Short mmCIF file of C-alpha atoms in Angstrom, two decimals:
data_model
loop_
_atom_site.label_atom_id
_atom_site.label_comp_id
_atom_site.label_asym_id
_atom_site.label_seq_id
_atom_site.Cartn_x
_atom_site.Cartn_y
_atom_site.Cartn_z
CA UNK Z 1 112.76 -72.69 -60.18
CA UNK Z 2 115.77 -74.54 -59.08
CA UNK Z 3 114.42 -76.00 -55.80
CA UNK Z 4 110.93 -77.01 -57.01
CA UNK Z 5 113.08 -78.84 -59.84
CA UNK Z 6 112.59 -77.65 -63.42
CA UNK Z 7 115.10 -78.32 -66.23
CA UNK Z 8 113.28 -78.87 -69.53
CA UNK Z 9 114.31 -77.56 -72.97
CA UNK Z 10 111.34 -74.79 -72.82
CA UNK Z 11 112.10 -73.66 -69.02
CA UNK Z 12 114.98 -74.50 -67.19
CA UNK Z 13 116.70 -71.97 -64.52
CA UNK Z 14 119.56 -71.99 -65.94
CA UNK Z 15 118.68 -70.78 -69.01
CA UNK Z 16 115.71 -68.28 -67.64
CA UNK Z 17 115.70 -64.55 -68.15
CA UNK Z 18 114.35 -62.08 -65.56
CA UNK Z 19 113.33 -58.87 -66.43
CA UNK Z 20 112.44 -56.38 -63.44
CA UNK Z 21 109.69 -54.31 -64.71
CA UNK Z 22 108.44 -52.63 -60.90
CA UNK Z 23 107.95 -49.24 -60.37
CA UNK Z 24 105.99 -47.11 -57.42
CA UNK Z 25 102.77 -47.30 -56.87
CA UNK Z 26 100.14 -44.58 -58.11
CA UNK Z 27 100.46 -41.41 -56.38
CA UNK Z 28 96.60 -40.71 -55.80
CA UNK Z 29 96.80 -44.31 -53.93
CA UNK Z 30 99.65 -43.69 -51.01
CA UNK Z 31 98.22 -40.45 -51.00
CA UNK Z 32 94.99 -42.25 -49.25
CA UNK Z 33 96.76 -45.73 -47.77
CA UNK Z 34 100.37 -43.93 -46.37
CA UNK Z 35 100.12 -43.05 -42.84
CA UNK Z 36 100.85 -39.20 -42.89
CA UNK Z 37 101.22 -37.13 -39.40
CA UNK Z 38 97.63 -36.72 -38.36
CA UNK Z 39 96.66 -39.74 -40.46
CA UNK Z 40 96.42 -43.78 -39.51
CA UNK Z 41 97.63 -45.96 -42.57
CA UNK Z 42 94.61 -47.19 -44.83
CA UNK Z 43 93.86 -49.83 -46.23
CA UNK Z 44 95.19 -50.23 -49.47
CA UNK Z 45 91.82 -51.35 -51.45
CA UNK Z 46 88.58 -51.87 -51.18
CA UNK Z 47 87.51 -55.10 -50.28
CA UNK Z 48 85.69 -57.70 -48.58
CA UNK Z 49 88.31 -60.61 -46.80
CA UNK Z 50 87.02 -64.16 -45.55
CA UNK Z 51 88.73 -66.70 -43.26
CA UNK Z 52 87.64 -70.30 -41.93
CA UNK Z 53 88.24 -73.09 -39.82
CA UNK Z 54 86.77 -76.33 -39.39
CA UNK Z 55 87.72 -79.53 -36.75
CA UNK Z 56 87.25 -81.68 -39.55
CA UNK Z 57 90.94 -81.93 -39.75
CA UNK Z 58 94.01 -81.82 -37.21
CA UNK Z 59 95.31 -78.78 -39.54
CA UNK Z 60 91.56 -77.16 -38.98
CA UNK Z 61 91.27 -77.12 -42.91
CA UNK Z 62 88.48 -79.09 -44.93
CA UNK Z 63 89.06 -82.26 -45.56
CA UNK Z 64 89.19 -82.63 -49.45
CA UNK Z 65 91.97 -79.64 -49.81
CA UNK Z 66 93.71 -81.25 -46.85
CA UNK Z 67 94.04 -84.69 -48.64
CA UNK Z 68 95.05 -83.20 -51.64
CA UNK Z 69 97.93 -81.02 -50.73
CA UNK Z 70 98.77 -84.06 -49.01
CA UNK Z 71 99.10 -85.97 -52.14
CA UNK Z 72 101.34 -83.71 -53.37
CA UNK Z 73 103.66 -82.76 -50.95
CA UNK Z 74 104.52 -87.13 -50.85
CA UNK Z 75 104.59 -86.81 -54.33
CA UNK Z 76 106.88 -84.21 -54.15
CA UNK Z 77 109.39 -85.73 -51.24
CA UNK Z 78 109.55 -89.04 -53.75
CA UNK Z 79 110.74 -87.05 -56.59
CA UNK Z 80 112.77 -85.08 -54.81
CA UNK Z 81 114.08 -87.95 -52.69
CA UNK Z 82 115.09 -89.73 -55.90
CA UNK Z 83 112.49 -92.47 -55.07
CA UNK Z 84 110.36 -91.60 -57.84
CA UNK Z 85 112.44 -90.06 -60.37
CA UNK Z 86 109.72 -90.75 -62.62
CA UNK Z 87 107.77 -87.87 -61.64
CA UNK Z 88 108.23 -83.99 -62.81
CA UNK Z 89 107.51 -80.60 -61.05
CA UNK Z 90 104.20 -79.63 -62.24
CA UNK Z 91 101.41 -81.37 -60.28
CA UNK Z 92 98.32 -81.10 -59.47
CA UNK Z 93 95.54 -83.18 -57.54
CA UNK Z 94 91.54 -82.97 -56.47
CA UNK Z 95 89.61 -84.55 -54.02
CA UNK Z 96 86.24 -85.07 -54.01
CA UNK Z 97 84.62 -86.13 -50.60
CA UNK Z 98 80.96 -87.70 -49.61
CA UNK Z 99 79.58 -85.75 -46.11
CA UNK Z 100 76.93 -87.26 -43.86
CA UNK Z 101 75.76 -84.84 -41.12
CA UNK Z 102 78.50 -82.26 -42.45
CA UNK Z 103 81.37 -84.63 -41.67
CA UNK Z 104 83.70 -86.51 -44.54
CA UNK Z 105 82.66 -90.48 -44.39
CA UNK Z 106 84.08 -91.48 -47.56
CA UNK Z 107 86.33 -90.57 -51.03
CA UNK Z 108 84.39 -90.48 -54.51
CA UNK Z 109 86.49 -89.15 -56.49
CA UNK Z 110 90.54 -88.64 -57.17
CA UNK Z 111 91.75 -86.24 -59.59
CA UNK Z 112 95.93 -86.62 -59.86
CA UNK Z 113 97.67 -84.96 -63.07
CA UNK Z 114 101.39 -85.32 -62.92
CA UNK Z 115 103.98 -84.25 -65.45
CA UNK Z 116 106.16 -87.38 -66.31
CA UNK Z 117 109.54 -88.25 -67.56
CA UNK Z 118 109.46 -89.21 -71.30
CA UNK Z 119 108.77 -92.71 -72.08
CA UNK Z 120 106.04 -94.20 -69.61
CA UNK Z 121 102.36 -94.74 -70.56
CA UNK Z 122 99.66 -93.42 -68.87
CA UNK Z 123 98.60 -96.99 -66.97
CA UNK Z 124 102.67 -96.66 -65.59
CA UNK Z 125 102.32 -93.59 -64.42
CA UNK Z 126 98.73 -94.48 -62.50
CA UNK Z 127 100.30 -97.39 -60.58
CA UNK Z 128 103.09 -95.25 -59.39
CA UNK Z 129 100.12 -92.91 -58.04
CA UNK Z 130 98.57 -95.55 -56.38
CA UNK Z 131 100.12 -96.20 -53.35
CA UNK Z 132 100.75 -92.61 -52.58
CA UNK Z 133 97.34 -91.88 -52.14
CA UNK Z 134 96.25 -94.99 -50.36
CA UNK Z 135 98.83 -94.18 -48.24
CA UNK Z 136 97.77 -90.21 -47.27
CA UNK Z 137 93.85 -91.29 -47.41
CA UNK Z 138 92.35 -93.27 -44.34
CA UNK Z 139 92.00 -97.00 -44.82
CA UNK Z 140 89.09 -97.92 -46.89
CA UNK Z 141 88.44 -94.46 -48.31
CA UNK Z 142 90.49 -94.77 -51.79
CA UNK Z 143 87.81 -94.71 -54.39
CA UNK Z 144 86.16 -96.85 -56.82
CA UNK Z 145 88.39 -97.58 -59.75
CA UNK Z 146 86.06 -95.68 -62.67
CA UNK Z 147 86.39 -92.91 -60.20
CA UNK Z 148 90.48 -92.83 -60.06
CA UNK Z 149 91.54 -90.48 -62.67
CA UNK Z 150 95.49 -90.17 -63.16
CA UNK Z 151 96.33 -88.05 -66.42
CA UNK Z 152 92.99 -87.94 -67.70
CA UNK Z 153 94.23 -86.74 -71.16
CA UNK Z 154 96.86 -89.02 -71.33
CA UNK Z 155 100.64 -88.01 -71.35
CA UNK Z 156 101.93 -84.93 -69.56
CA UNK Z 157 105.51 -84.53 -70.48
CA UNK Z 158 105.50 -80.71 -71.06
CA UNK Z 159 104.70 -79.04 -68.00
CA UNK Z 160 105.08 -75.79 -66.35
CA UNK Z 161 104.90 -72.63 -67.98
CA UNK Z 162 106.57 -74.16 -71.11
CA UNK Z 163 103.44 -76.06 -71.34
CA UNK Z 164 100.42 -73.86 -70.28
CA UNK Z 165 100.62 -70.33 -69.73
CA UNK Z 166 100.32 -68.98 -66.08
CA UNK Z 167 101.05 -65.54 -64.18
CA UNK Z 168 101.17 -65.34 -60.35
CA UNK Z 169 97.95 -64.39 -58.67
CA UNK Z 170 96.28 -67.38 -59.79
CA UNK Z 171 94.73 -70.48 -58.24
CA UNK Z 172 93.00 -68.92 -55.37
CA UNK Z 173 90.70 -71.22 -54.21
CA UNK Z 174 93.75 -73.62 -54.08
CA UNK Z 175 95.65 -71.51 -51.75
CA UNK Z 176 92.91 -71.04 -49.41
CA UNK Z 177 90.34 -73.59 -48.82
CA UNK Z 178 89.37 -75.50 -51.99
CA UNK Z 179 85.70 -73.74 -52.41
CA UNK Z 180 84.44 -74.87 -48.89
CA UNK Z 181 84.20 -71.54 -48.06
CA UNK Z 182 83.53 -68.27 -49.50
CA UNK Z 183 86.40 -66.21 -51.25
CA UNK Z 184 87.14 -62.52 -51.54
CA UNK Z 185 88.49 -62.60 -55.02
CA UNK Z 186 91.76 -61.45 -54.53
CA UNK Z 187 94.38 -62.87 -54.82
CA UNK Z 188 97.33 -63.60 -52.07
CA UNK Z 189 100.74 -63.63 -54.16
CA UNK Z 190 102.16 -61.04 -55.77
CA UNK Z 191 100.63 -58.45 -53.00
CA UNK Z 192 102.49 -57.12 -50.05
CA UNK Z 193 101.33 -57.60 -46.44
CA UNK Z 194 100.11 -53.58 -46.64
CA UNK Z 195 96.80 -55.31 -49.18
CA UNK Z 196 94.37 -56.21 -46.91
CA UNK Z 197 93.62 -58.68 -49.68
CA UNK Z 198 96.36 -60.76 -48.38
CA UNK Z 199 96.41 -59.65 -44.60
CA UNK Z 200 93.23 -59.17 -43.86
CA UNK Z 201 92.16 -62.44 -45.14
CA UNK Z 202 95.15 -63.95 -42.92
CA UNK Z 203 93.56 -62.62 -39.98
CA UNK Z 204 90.37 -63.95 -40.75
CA UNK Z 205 91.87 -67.21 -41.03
CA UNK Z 206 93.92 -66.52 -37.73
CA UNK Z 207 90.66 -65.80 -35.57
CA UNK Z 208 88.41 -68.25 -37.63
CA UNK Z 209 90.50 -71.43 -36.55
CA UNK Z 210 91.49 -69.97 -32.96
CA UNK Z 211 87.61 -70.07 -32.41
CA UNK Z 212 87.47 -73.62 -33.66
CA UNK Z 213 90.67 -74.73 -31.68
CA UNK Z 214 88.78 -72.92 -28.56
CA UNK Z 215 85.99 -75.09 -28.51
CA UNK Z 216 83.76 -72.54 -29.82
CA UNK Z 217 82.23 -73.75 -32.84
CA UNK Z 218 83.07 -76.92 -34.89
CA UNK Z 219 83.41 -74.57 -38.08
CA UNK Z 220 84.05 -70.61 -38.58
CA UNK Z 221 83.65 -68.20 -40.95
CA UNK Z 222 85.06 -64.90 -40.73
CA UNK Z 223 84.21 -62.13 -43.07
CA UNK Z 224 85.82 -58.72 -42.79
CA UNK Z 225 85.40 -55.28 -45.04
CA UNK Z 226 87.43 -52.29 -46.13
CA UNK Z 227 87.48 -49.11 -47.73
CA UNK Z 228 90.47 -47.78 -49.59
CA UNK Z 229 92.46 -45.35 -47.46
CA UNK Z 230 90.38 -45.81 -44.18
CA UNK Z 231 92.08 -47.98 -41.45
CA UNK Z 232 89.61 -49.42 -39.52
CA UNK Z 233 87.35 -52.56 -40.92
CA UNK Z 234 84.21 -51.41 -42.08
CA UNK Z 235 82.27 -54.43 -40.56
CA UNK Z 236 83.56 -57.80 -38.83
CA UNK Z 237 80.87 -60.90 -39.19
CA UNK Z 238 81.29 -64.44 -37.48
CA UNK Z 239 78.98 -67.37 -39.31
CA UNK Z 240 79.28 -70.74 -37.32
CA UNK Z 241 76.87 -72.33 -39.85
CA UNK Z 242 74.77 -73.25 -36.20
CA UNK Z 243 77.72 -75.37 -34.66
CA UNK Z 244 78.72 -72.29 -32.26
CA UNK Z 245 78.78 -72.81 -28.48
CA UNK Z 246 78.35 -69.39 -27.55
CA UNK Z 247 76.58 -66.45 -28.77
CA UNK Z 248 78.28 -65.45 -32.14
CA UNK Z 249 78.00 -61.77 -31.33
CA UNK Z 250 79.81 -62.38 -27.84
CA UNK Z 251 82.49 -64.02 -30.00
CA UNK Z 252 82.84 -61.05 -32.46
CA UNK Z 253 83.20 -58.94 -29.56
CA UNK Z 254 86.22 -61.32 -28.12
CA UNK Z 255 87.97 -61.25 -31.24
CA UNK Z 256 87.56 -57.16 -31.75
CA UNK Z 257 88.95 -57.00 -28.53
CA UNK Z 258 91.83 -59.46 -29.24
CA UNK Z 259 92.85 -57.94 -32.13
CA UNK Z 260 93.54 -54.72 -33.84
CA UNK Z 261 92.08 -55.65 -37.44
CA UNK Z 262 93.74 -52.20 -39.14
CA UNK Z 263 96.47 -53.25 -41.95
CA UNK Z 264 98.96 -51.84 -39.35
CA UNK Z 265 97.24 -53.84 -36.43
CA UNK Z 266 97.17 -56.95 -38.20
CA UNK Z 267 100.78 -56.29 -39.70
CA UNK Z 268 102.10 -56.24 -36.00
CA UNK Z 269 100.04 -58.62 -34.90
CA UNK Z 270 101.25 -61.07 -37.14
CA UNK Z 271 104.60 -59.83 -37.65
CA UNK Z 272 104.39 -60.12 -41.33
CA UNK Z 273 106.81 -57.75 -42.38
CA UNK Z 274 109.41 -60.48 -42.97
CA UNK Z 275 110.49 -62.32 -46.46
CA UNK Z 276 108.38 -65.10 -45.51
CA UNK Z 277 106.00 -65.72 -48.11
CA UNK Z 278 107.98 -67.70 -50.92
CA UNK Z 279 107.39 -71.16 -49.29
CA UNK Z 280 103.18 -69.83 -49.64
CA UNK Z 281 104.04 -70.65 -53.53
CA UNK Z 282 102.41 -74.43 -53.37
CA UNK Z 283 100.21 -76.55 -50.76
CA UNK Z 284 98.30 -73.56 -50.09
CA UNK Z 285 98.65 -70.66 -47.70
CA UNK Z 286 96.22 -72.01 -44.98
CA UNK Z 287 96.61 -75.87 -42.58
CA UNK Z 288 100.34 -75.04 -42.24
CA UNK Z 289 102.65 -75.11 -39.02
CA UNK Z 290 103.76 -72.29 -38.28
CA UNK Z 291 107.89 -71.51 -38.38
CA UNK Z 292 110.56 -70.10 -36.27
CA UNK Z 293 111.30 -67.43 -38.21
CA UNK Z 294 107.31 -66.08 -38.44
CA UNK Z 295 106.24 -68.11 -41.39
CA UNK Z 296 102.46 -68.77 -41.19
CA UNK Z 297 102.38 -67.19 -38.00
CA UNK Z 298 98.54 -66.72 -39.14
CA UNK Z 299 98.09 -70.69 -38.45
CA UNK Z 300 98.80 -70.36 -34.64
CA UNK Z 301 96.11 -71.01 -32.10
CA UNK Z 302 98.00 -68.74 -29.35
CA UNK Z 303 94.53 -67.18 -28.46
CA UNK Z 304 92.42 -70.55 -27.63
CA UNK Z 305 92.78 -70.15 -23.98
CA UNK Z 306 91.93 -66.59 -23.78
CA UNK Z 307 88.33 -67.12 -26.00
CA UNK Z 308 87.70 -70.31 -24.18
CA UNK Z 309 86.85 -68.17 -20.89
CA UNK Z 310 83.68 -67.35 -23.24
CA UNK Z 311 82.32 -71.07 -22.83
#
């Protein structure tokens, strides 16, 4: 609460009261998921997982979530940089985008809401908006004026959860890939790396953009399946949406191979057992670099060269 920079009356971290309410899971569940002496670890839920990747971007992600986590995070170094003190923590932004032959040619729309400092009117807080997005969006592509909405309702002071109410688990066509692909429906925080909710829909987006950054397809979908307690995936399916290169069975056979798609395989694979997933909070889980330390190891490309041998 600290670092991303709230200090109102209604929620400030100094003044904010944690109350640790976890206990173990259901017994009936590990029974099924724990791995056990004759027994490989399950999957924690049942569940169908999606991934993607398209070359529409340098980050592989679509272009309107792309643009608009872009807004943000500038938004965010301002404020925090003491360039724009005018600006508050809770944010929020949309981009709409106008495709000819599947590729972004223009901008129609701009949705930015930003929580303000007290005092400045709506038309204030628009021009201080302006530039930032002119400057992440290509030249030429900011939109018409009637289509540039900044604070649509007006002012937007109170913000946070001492504003609106919100509980993690939320948002998750935000955190993944802004509804240009299909979704799950589960959600990614709150949930350990054992949920295949979370992993499994890592990998997918893991293998989905290592196909793209491979030359095989200009975009990927990945879908994968589970049943509670059983380890392996119950079926793996690759959709190029007719941009593939290459057969798409060949390539669902190169990425079984590649990887071990159990919650333990994937686990190891992507060494996610590591207190990496706070900085997953905002800009979205997916089009990130990957860290040092194992944060979003699921955005490297480290198995390109091996499914380019397929072309």
């Amino acid at each position: 609460m600290k670092d991303i920079g709230y200090h109102q009356k209604g929620f400030h971290w100094r003044t904010a009261e944690l109350i640790n309410r976890l206990h173990a899971q259901s017994g009936d569940i590990a029974m099924g998921v724990d791995a056990g002496e004759n027994k490989e670890e399950g999957a924690g839920d049942q569940g169908i997982m999606f991934g993607f990747a398209t070359n529409e971007t340098l980050e592989y992600m679509p272009a309107p979530i792309a643009y608009s986590h872009r807004i943000l995070k500038r938004m965010a170094e301002l404020r925090k940089s003491g360039e724009q003190p005018e600006f508050e923590p809770d944010a929020k932004s949309q981009v709409t985008l106008r495709y000819e032959n599947s590729r972004p040619v223009s901008v129609e729309s701009i949705v930015v809401s930003t929580q303000h400092k007290f005092g400045f009117t709506p038309g204030d807080i628009r021009e201080l908006v302006r530039p930032i997005v002119k400057e992440v969006l290509p030249e030429g592509w900011f939109p018409p004026e009637d289509e540039f909405y900044v604070n649509p309702t007006g002012n937007f002071v109170i913000g946070g959860p001492d504003g609106d109410a919100g509980l993690t688990g939320r948002k998750i066509i935000v955190d993944t890939y802004g509804g240009a692909a299909p979704h799950g429906g589960g959600a990614f925080s709150g949930k350990d790396p054992t949920k295949v909710d979370r992993s499994a829909a890592y990998a997918c987006r893991y293998l989905a953009k290592n196909v793209v950054a491979a030359g095989l397809a200009d975009r990927c979908t990945i879908q994968v399946s589970y049943a509670i307690g059983v380890a392996k995936p119950l079926s793996v399916y690759v959709n190029c949406d007719g941009t593939e290169k290459v057969d798409v069975v060949k390539i669902e056979s190169a990425l079984r191979d590649l990887m071990d798609l159990s919650p333990k395989g994937i686990r190891t694979h992507l060494q996610l057992n590591k207190p990496i997933y706070a900085r997953t909070a905002a800009y979205g889980h997916f089009g990130r670099e990957p860290d040092a330390d194992g944060g979003f190891s699921w955005e490297k490309v480290d198995l390109a060269d091996q499914l380019k041998s397929l072309l």
